[in-house]
């Protein structure tokens, strides 16, 4: 039988008490440093003084994104002591990552980003998270490696498409056209979720409103007017006997590019029903008083998206208000008769 001495027992008790004391000290230290939570930058408390928010945008030279940047700056001016750093990423994912690293190194207070490619979403989110900088996606949803989406400011792609398709169906029915001598061209960037949601919504809404749907021809584009115009040429040539055309796409660039190709090939504007998405390009024909195949467009305000994103980000940074998972901006159909009164900016 082993015999334990009183002195060794007392020693063990002292060691146990010391261990408890060390644990208590570590616990208090963690609480005082904010280590008790992993909820992110907002857990550190509201920030005071001037804030700098980076707004990184794909295709920043497009009118929609110019309006978005202006809306962000307007919101910042109203809030006061907020500086907006706008960066045009073009369509370059590598530039998106390098510019993201740059603003992180500059220790900006918040980041809003429109990614050129949704596939870089996990890398973008992880970089911001590692730096402790809150991040919000704008226009195109991004998700981390687990599939969790970043807070988002933009539009409901499916609903947008449904409005476009519904208007196209109304104009098609009003024109008295039939499926046999009509084709629908749907032009969009086919690897972009926002675009597929829009054209699928348009197709579904048109099909619900029209008994017999004309054949639909999908055109993959880079979402530029030039590419849409070029890609449409082969489709038009292959369908020389078609009398009437319905056109929609992911954005105004895609739709107006196809309409331009049709008109350049000799199709009369009266035989084209083009319904854009954005209104910032379709309005140019209306402003000029031209006879055009661009019959209508869904007005989306980039300015409102920019304002919503900045208001949400500043709310987080200043007041600790959590970023909303989704902020959806309003949309409405406009045409040659009402685009000005609805506030479309046509440049």
C-alpha positions as a Markdown table, in Angstrom:
| # | Residue | x | y | z |
|---|---|---|---|---|
| 1 | Unk | 0.0 | 0.0 | 0.0 |
| 2 | Unk | 1.4 | 3.4 | -0.9 |
| 3 | Unk | 1.5 | 6.1 | 1.9 |
| 4 | Unk | 1.0 | 9.7 | 0.9 |
| 5 | Unk | 2.6 | 12.2 | 3.3 |
| 6 | Unk | 0.9 | 15.3 | 4.6 |
| 7 | Unk | 3.5 | 17.5 | 3.1 |
| 8 | Unk | 3.0 | 16.2 | -0.4 |
| 9 | Unk | -0.8 | 16.6 | 0.0 |
| 10 | Unk | -0.4 | 20.2 | 1.0 |
| 11 | Unk | 2.0 | 20.8 | -2.0 |
| 12 | Unk | -0.6 | 19.4 | -4.4 |
| 13 | Unk | -3.3 | 21.6 | -2.9 |
| 14 | Unk | -1.1 | 24.7 | -3.4 |
| 15 | Unk | -0.4 | 23.8 | -7.0 |
| 16 | Unk | -4.1 | 23.3 | -7.7 |
| 17 | Unk | -5.0 | 26.7 | -6.2 |
| 18 | Unk | -2.2 | 28.3 | -8.4 |
| 19 | Unk | -3.6 | 26.6 | -11.5 |
| 20 | Unk | -7.1 | 28.0 | -10.7 |
| 21 | Unk | -5.6 | 31.5 | -10.2 |
| 22 | Unk | -3.8 | 31.3 | -13.6 |
| 23 | Unk | -7.0 | 30.2 | -15.4 |
| 24 | Unk | -8.9 | 33.1 | -13.8 |
| 25 | Unk | -6.3 | 35.6 | -14.8 |
| 26 | Unk | -6.2 | 34.4 | -18.4 |
| 27 | Unk | -10.0 | 34.4 | -18.6 |
| 28 | Unk | -10.2 | 38.0 | -17.3 |
| 29 | Unk | -7.5 | 39.0 | -19.8 |
| 30 | Unk | -9.4 | 37.5 | -22.7 |
| 31 | Unk | -12.6 | 39.4 | -21.7 |
| 32 | Unk | -10.9 | 42.7 | -21.4 |
| 33 | Unk | -9.3 | 42.3 | -24.9 |
| 34 | Unk | -12.6 | 41.4 | -26.6 |
| 35 | Unk | -11.4 | 37.8 | -27.3 |
| 36 | Unk | -14.6 | 36.4 | -25.8 |
| 37 | Unk | -16.4 | 36.7 | -29.2 |
| 38 | Unk | -15.7 | 35.8 | -32.8 |
| 39 | Unk | -18.4 | 37.9 | -34.3 |
| 40 | Unk | -16.0 | 40.1 | -36.3 |
| 41 | Unk | -15.0 | 43.7 | -36.4 |
| 42 | Unk | -18.3 | 45.1 | -35.0 |
| 43 | Unk | -17.6 | 43.3 | -31.7 |
| 44 | Unk | -14.8 | 45.8 | -30.9 |
| 45 | Unk | -17.4 | 48.6 | -30.6 |
| 46 | Unk | -18.4 | 51.6 | -32.7 |
| 47 | Unk | -15.8 | 53.8 | -34.3 |
| 48 | Unk | -15.7 | 57.6 | -34.1 |
| 49 | Unk | -14.0 | 60.2 | -36.3 |
| 50 | Unk | -13.5 | 60.0 | -40.0 |
| 51 | Unk | -14.2 | 56.7 | -41.8 |
| 52 | Unk | -12.7 | 55.5 | -45.1 |
| 53 | Unk | -14.7 | 53.0 | -47.1 |
| 54 | Unk | -13.3 | 51.4 | -50.3 |
| 55 | Unk | -15.8 | 50.7 | -53.1 |
| 56 | Unk | -14.3 | 48.3 | -55.6 |
| 57 | Unk | -16.3 | 48.0 | -58.8 |
| 58 | Unk | -16.1 | 45.8 | -61.9 |
| 59 | Unk | -16.6 | 47.8 | -65.1 |
| 60 | Unk | -16.5 | 51.0 | -63.3 |
| 61 | Unk | -16.7 | 53.0 | -66.5 |
| 62 | Unk | -20.2 | 51.8 | -67.2 |
| 63 | Unk | -22.9 | 54.4 | -66.5 |
| 64 | Unk | -24.6 | 52.2 | -64.0 |
| 65 | Unk | -21.5 | 51.9 | -61.9 |
| 66 | Unk | -20.7 | 55.5 | -62.3 |
| 67 | Unk | -24.1 | 56.3 | -60.9 |
| 68 | Unk | -23.5 | 53.7 | -58.1 |
| 69 | Unk | -20.2 | 55.5 | -57.1 |
| 70 | Unk | -22.0 | 58.8 | -57.2 |
| 71 | Unk | -24.7 | 57.4 | -54.9 |
| 72 | Unk | -22.1 | 56.1 | -52.5 |
| 73 | Unk | -20.4 | 59.5 | -52.4 |
| 74 | Unk | -23.7 | 61.3 | -51.9 |
| 75 | Unk | -24.6 | 59.0 | -48.9 |
| 76 | Unk | -21.2 | 59.7 | -47.5 |
| 77 | Unk | -21.6 | 63.4 | -47.8 |
| 78 | Unk | -25.0 | 63.3 | -46.0 |
| 79 | Unk | -23.5 | 61.2 | -43.2 |
| 80 | Unk | -20.4 | 63.3 | -42.7 |
| 81 | Unk | -16.8 | 62.4 | -42.0 |
| 82 | Unk | -16.9 | 59.5 | -44.5 |
| 83 | Unk | -14.4 | 59.2 | -47.4 |
| 84 | Unk | -15.3 | 56.9 | -50.3 |
| 85 | Unk | -12.3 | 55.4 | -52.2 |
| 86 | Unk | -13.7 | 54.2 | -55.6 |
| 87 | Unk | -11.6 | 51.7 | -57.6 |
| 88 | Unk | -12.4 | 50.5 | -61.1 |
| 89 | Unk | -11.5 | 46.8 | -61.4 |
| 90 | Unk | -12.5 | 46.5 | -65.1 |
| 91 | Unk | -13.1 | 42.8 | -65.7 |
| 92 | Unk | -9.8 | 41.6 | -64.3 |
| 93 | Unk | -10.1 | 39.2 | -61.3 |
| 94 | Unk | -6.3 | 39.5 | -60.7 |
| 95 | Unk | -6.6 | 43.2 | -60.4 |
| 96 | Unk | -9.5 | 42.8 | -58.0 |
| 97 | Unk | -7.3 | 40.7 | -55.6 |
| 98 | Unk | -4.4 | 43.1 | -55.9 |
| 99 | Unk | -6.6 | 46.2 | -55.3 |
| 100 | Unk | -8.3 | 44.4 | -52.4 |
| 101 | Unk | -4.9 | 43.7 | -50.9 |
| 102 | Unk | -4.0 | 47.4 | -51.4 |
| 103 | Unk | -7.0 | 48.8 | -49.6 |
| 104 | Unk | -6.5 | 46.3 | -46.8 |
| 105 | Unk | -2.9 | 47.5 | -46.5 |
| 106 | Unk | -4.2 | 51.1 | -46.3 |
| 107 | Unk | -6.3 | 50.0 | -43.3 |
| 108 | Unk | -9.6 | 51.2 | -44.7 |
| 109 | Unk | -12.5 | 50.8 | -42.2 |
| 110 | Unk | -14.9 | 49.0 | -44.6 |
| 111 | Unk | -15.0 | 47.4 | -48.0 |
| 112 | Unk | -17.8 | 47.2 | -50.6 |
| 113 | Unk | -17.0 | 45.1 | -53.7 |
| 114 | Unk | -18.5 | 44.2 | -57.1 |
| 115 | Unk | -16.4 | 41.3 | -58.1 |
| 116 | Unk | -15.5 | 40.7 | -61.8 |
| 117 | Unk | -15.9 | 37.0 | -61.2 |
| 118 | Unk | -17.9 | 35.4 | -58.4 |
| 119 | Unk | -15.4 | 32.5 | -58.2 |
| 120 | Unk | -13.0 | 34.8 | -56.3 |
| 121 | Unk | -15.6 | 35.3 | -53.6 |
| 122 | Unk | -14.0 | 32.9 | -51.1 |
| 123 | Unk | -10.6 | 34.5 | -51.5 |
| 124 | Unk | -12.1 | 38.0 | -51.1 |
| 125 | Unk | -14.1 | 37.2 | -48.0 |
| 126 | Unk | -11.2 | 35.4 | -46.3 |
| 127 | Unk | -8.8 | 38.3 | -47.0 |
| 128 | Unk | -11.2 | 40.8 | -45.5 |
| 129 | Unk | -11.9 | 38.5 | -42.5 |
| 130 | Unk | -8.3 | 37.9 | -41.8 |
| 131 | Unk | -7.7 | 41.7 | -41.8 |
| 132 | Unk | -10.6 | 42.3 | -39.5 |
| 133 | Unk | -12.3 | 44.6 | -42.0 |
| 134 | Unk | -16.1 | 44.3 | -42.6 |
| 135 | Unk | -17.1 | 43.5 | -46.2 |
| 136 | Unk | -20.2 | 43.9 | -48.2 |
| 137 | Unk | -20.9 | 42.5 | -51.7 |
| 138 | Unk | -22.7 | 44.8 | -54.2 |
| 139 | Unk | -24.6 | 43.7 | -57.3 |
| 140 | Unk | -23.2 | 40.2 | -57.5 |
| 141 | Unk | -23.5 | 37.8 | -54.6 |
| 142 | Unk | -20.4 | 36.2 | -53.3 |
| 143 | Unk | -19.9 | 33.3 | -50.8 |
| 144 | Unk | -17.1 | 31.9 | -48.7 |
| 145 | Unk | -15.7 | 28.4 | -49.0 |
| 146 | Unk | -18.5 | 27.0 | -46.9 |
| 147 | Unk | -21.2 | 28.6 | -49.1 |
| 148 | Unk | -22.1 | 31.3 | -46.6 |
| 149 | Unk | -23.0 | 34.5 | -48.5 |
| 150 | Unk | -21.5 | 37.9 | -47.7 |
| 151 | Unk | -24.0 | 40.7 | -46.9 |
| 152 | Unk | -25.4 | 42.0 | -50.2 |
| 153 | Unk | -26.7 | 45.3 | -51.6 |
| 154 | Unk | -28.3 | 45.1 | -55.1 |
| 155 | Unk | -31.3 | 43.7 | -56.8 |
| 156 | Unk | -33.4 | 40.6 | -56.9 |
| 157 | Unk | -32.2 | 39.1 | -60.3 |
| 158 | Unk | -35.2 | 36.8 | -60.8 |
| 159 | Unk | -37.8 | 39.5 | -60.1 |
| 160 | Unk | -35.9 | 41.9 | -62.4 |
| 161 | Unk | -36.1 | 39.3 | -65.2 |
| 162 | Unk | -39.7 | 38.7 | -64.6 |
| 163 | Unk | -40.5 | 42.4 | -65.1 |
| 164 | Unk | -38.5 | 42.4 | -68.4 |
| 165 | Unk | -40.2 | 39.2 | -69.7 |
| 166 | Unk | -43.6 | 40.5 | -68.6 |
| 167 | Unk | -43.2 | 43.7 | -70.5 |
| 168 | Unk | -41.8 | 41.9 | -73.6 |
| 169 | Unk | -44.8 | 39.6 | -73.5 |
| 170 | Unk | -47.2 | 42.6 | -73.3 |
| 171 | Unk | -45.6 | 44.3 | -76.2 |
| 172 | Unk | -45.5 | 41.1 | -78.2 |
| 173 | Unk | -49.2 | 40.4 | -77.7 |
| 174 | Unk | -50.1 | 44.0 | -78.4 |
| 175 | Unk | -48.1 | 43.8 | -81.7 |
| 176 | Unk | -50.1 | 40.7 | -82.8 |
| 177 | Unk | -47.0 | 38.7 | -83.7 |
| 178 | Unk | -46.9 | 34.9 | -83.7 |
| 179 | Unk | -44.4 | 32.3 | -82.7 |
| 180 | Unk | -43.8 | 30.9 | -86.2 |
| 181 | Unk | -42.1 | 34.0 | -87.7 |
| 182 | Unk | -40.6 | 35.4 | -84.4 |
| 183 | Unk | -37.4 | 34.7 | -82.6 |
| 184 | Unk | -36.3 | 35.7 | -79.1 |
| 185 | Unk | -32.7 | 36.6 | -78.5 |
| 186 | Unk | -31.5 | 36.3 | -75.0 |
| 187 | Unk | -28.0 | 37.8 | -74.6 |
| 188 | Unk | -26.0 | 37.6 | -71.3 |
| 189 | Unk | -22.8 | 36.5 | -69.6 |
| 190 | Unk | -23.6 | 32.9 | -69.0 |
| 191 | Unk | -21.3 | 32.2 | -66.1 |
| 192 | Unk | -22.6 | 35.1 | -64.0 |
| 193 | Unk | -25.4 | 34.1 | -61.5 |
| 194 | Unk | -27.0 | 37.5 | -61.6 |
| 195 | Unk | -27.4 | 37.2 | -65.4 |
| 196 | Unk | -28.8 | 33.7 | -65.4 |
| 197 | Unk | -31.3 | 34.7 | -62.8 |
| 198 | Unk | -32.4 | 37.6 | -64.9 |
| 199 | Unk | -32.8 | 35.8 | -68.2 |
| 200 | Unk | -34.5 | 32.8 | -66.6 |
| 201 | Unk | -36.9 | 35.1 | -64.9 |
| 202 | Unk | -37.6 | 36.8 | -68.2 |
| 203 | Unk | -38.2 | 33.5 | -70.0 |
| 204 | Unk | -40.5 | 32.2 | -67.2 |
| 205 | Unk | -42.6 | 35.4 | -67.2 |
| 206 | Unk | -42.9 | 35.5 | -71.0 |
| 207 | Unk | -44.0 | 31.9 | -71.0 |
| 208 | Unk | -46.7 | 32.5 | -68.5 |
| 209 | Unk | -48.1 | 35.3 | -70.4 |
| 210 | Unk | -47.9 | 33.9 | -74.0 |
| 211 | Unk | -49.7 | 30.7 | -75.1 |
| 212 | Unk | -47.0 | 29.8 | -77.6 |
| 213 | Unk | -43.5 | 31.0 | -77.0 |
| 214 | Unk | -41.2 | 31.7 | -80.0 |
| 215 | Unk | -37.9 | 29.8 | -80.2 |
| 216 | Unk | -35.3 | 31.4 | -77.9 |
| 217 | Unk | -31.7 | 31.8 | -79.0 |
| 218 | Unk | -29.2 | 32.3 | -76.2 |
| 219 | Unk | -26.1 | 34.4 | -77.0 |
| 220 | Unk | -23.2 | 34.3 | -74.6 |
| 221 | Unk | -21.6 | 37.7 | -74.2 |
| 222 | Unk | -19.1 | 39.5 | -71.9 |
| 223 | Unk | -22.0 | 41.9 | -71.1 |
| 224 | Unk | -20.7 | 44.6 | -73.4 |
| 225 | Unk | -22.7 | 46.2 | -76.2 |
| 226 | Unk | -19.8 | 45.6 | -78.7 |
| 227 | Unk | -19.6 | 41.9 | -77.9 |
| 228 | Unk | -23.4 | 41.5 | -78.1 |
| 229 | Unk | -23.5 | 43.2 | -81.4 |
| 230 | Unk | -20.8 | 41.1 | -82.8 |
| 231 | Unk | -22.2 | 37.8 | -81.5 |
| 232 | Unk | -25.7 | 38.6 | -82.8 |
| 233 | Unk | -24.5 | 38.8 | -86.4 |
| 234 | Unk | -24.2 | 35.1 | -86.9 |
| 235 | Unk | -27.7 | 34.5 | -85.3 |
| 236 | Unk | -29.3 | 37.0 | -87.6 |
| 237 | Unk | -27.7 | 35.5 | -90.7 |
| 238 | Unk | -28.8 | 32.0 | -89.7 |
| 239 | Unk | -32.4 | 33.2 | -89.3 |
| 240 | Unk | -32.8 | 35.2 | -92.5 |
| 241 | Unk | -36.5 | 34.3 | -92.9 |
| 242 | Unk | -37.5 | 35.6 | -89.4 |
| 243 | Unk | -39.8 | 38.6 | -89.6 |
| 244 | Unk | -40.0 | 39.7 | -85.9 |
| 245 | Unk | -37.5 | 39.8 | -83.1 |
| 246 | Unk | -37.9 | 40.0 | -79.3 |
| 247 | Unk | -34.7 | 40.9 | -77.4 |
| 248 | Unk | -33.7 | 40.9 | -73.8 |
| 249 | Unk | -30.5 | 40.4 | -71.9 |
| 250 | Unk | -28.6 | 40.7 | -68.6 |
| 251 | Unk | -28.1 | 44.5 | -69.0 |
| 252 | Unk | -28.7 | 47.4 | -71.3 |
| 253 | Unk | -25.4 | 46.7 | -73.1 |
| 254 | Unk | -26.4 | 43.2 | -74.1 |
| 255 | Unk | -29.9 | 44.2 | -75.2 |
| 256 | Unk | -28.9 | 47.4 | -77.1 |
| 257 | Unk | -26.0 | 45.6 | -78.8 |
| 258 | Unk | -28.3 | 43.0 | -80.3 |
| 259 | Unk | -30.9 | 45.6 | -81.3 |
| 260 | Unk | -28.2 | 47.6 | -83.1 |
| 261 | Unk | -27.1 | 44.5 | -84.9 |
| 262 | Unk | -30.6 | 43.8 | -86.0 |
| 263 | Unk | -31.2 | 47.3 | -87.3 |
| 264 | Unk | -27.8 | 47.4 | -89.0 |
| 265 | Unk | -28.8 | 44.2 | -90.9 |
| 266 | Unk | -31.9 | 45.9 | -92.2 |
| 267 | Unk | -34.6 | 44.8 | -89.7 |
| 268 | Unk | -37.0 | 47.7 | -89.2 |
| 269 | Unk | -37.5 | 49.0 | -85.7 |
| 270 | Unk | -41.2 | 48.2 | -85.9 |
| 271 | Unk | -40.2 | 44.5 | -86.2 |
| 272 | Unk | -38.1 | 44.6 | -83.0 |
| 273 | Unk | -39.2 | 44.5 | -79.4 |
| 274 | Unk | -36.2 | 45.2 | -77.3 |
| 275 | Unk | -36.6 | 45.4 | -73.5 |
| 276 | Unk | -33.4 | 46.5 | -71.8 |
| 277 | Unk | -32.2 | 46.3 | -68.3 |
| 278 | Unk | -30.8 | 49.5 | -66.8 |
| 279 | Unk | -32.4 | 52.2 | -69.1 |
| 280 | Unk | -29.1 | 54.2 | -69.2 |
| 281 | Unk | -28.4 | 53.1 | -72.8 |
| 282 | Unk | -31.9 | 52.5 | -74.1 |
| 283 | Unk | -32.8 | 56.1 | -73.2 |
| 284 | Unk | -30.3 | 57.5 | -75.7 |
| 285 | Unk | -32.5 | 56.6 | -78.7 |
| 286 | Unk | -35.5 | 58.1 | -76.8 |
| 287 | Unk | -33.7 | 61.3 | -76.0 |
| 288 | Unk | -32.7 | 61.7 | -79.6 |
| 289 | Unk | -36.3 | 61.1 | -80.8 |
| 290 | Unk | -35.2 | 58.1 | -82.9 |
| 291 | Unk | -37.3 | 55.4 | -84.3 |
| 292 | Unk | -35.8 | 52.4 | -82.5 |
| 293 | Unk | -36.2 | 48.7 | -81.6 |
| 294 | Unk | -35.5 | 49.6 | -78.0 |
| 295 | Unk | -39.1 | 49.8 | -76.9 |
| 296 | Unk | -38.7 | 49.7 | -73.1 |
| 297 | Unk | -36.2 | 49.0 | -70.3 |
| 298 | Unk | -36.2 | 48.1 | -66.6 |
| 299 | Unk | -34.9 | 51.2 | -64.8 |
| 300 | Unk | -32.4 | 50.2 | -62.1 |
| 301 | Unk | -30.7 | 52.9 | -60.1 |
| 302 | Unk | -27.1 | 52.3 | -59.4 |
| 303 | Unk | -27.1 | 55.3 | -57.2 |
| 304 | Unk | -29.7 | 53.7 | -54.8 |
| 305 | Unk | -27.5 | 50.6 | -54.5 |
| 306 | Unk | -24.5 | 52.7 | -53.7 |
| 307 | Unk | -26.4 | 54.7 | -51.1 |
| 308 | Unk | -27.8 | 51.5 | -49.5 |
| 309 | Unk | -24.4 | 49.9 | -49.2 |
| 310 | Unk | -22.7 | 52.9 | -47.6 |
| 311 | Unk | -25.6 | 53.6 | -45.2 |
| 312 | Unk | -25.4 | 50.0 | -44.1 |
| 313 | Unk | -21.6 | 50.0 | -43.7 |
| 314 | Unk | -21.5 | 53.2 | -41.8 |
| 315 | Unk | -24.3 | 51.9 | -39.5 |
| 316 | Unk | -22.1 | 49.0 | -38.7 |
| 317 | Unk | -19.0 | 51.0 | -38.1 |
| 318 | Unk | -20.5 | 53.9 | -36.2 |
| 319 | Unk | -23.4 | 52.3 | -34.3 |
| 320 | Unk | -22.6 | 48.6 | -34.3 |
| 321 | Unk | -25.7 | 47.8 | -36.4 |
| 322 | Unk | -25.3 | 44.5 | -38.1 |
| 323 | Unk | -25.0 | 44.5 | -41.9 |
| 324 | Unk | -28.4 | 43.4 | -43.4 |
| 325 | Unk | -28.0 | 40.0 | -45.2 |
| 326 | Unk | -29.7 | 41.5 | -48.2 |
| 327 | Unk | -30.7 | 45.0 | -49.3 |
| 328 | Unk | -32.9 | 45.1 | -52.3 |
| 329 | Unk | -33.4 | 48.3 | -54.4 |
| 330 | Unk | -36.6 | 49.1 | -56.3 |
| 331 | Unk | -37.0 | 48.8 | -60.1 |
| 332 | Unk | -39.6 | 49.8 | -62.6 |
| 333 | Unk | -40.3 | 49.6 | -66.4 |
| 334 | Unk | -39.7 | 52.8 | -68.4 |
| 335 | Unk | -40.2 | 53.7 | -72.0 |
| 336 | Unk | -39.8 | 56.7 | -74.4 |
| 337 | Unk | -42.8 | 58.4 | -72.8 |
| 338 | Unk | -41.8 | 58.4 | -69.1 |
| 339 | Unk | -38.1 | 57.8 | -68.7 |
| 340 | Unk | -37.3 | 61.4 | -67.9 |
| 341 | Unk | -40.0 | 61.8 | -65.2 |
| 342 | Unk | -38.8 | 58.5 | -63.6 |
| 343 | Unk | -35.3 | 60.0 | -63.1 |
| 344 | Unk | -33.3 | 58.0 | -65.6 |
| 345 | Unk | -29.8 | 59.5 | -66.1 |
| 346 | Unk | -29.1 | 59.4 | -69.9 |
| 347 | Unk | -25.5 | 60.4 | -70.9 |
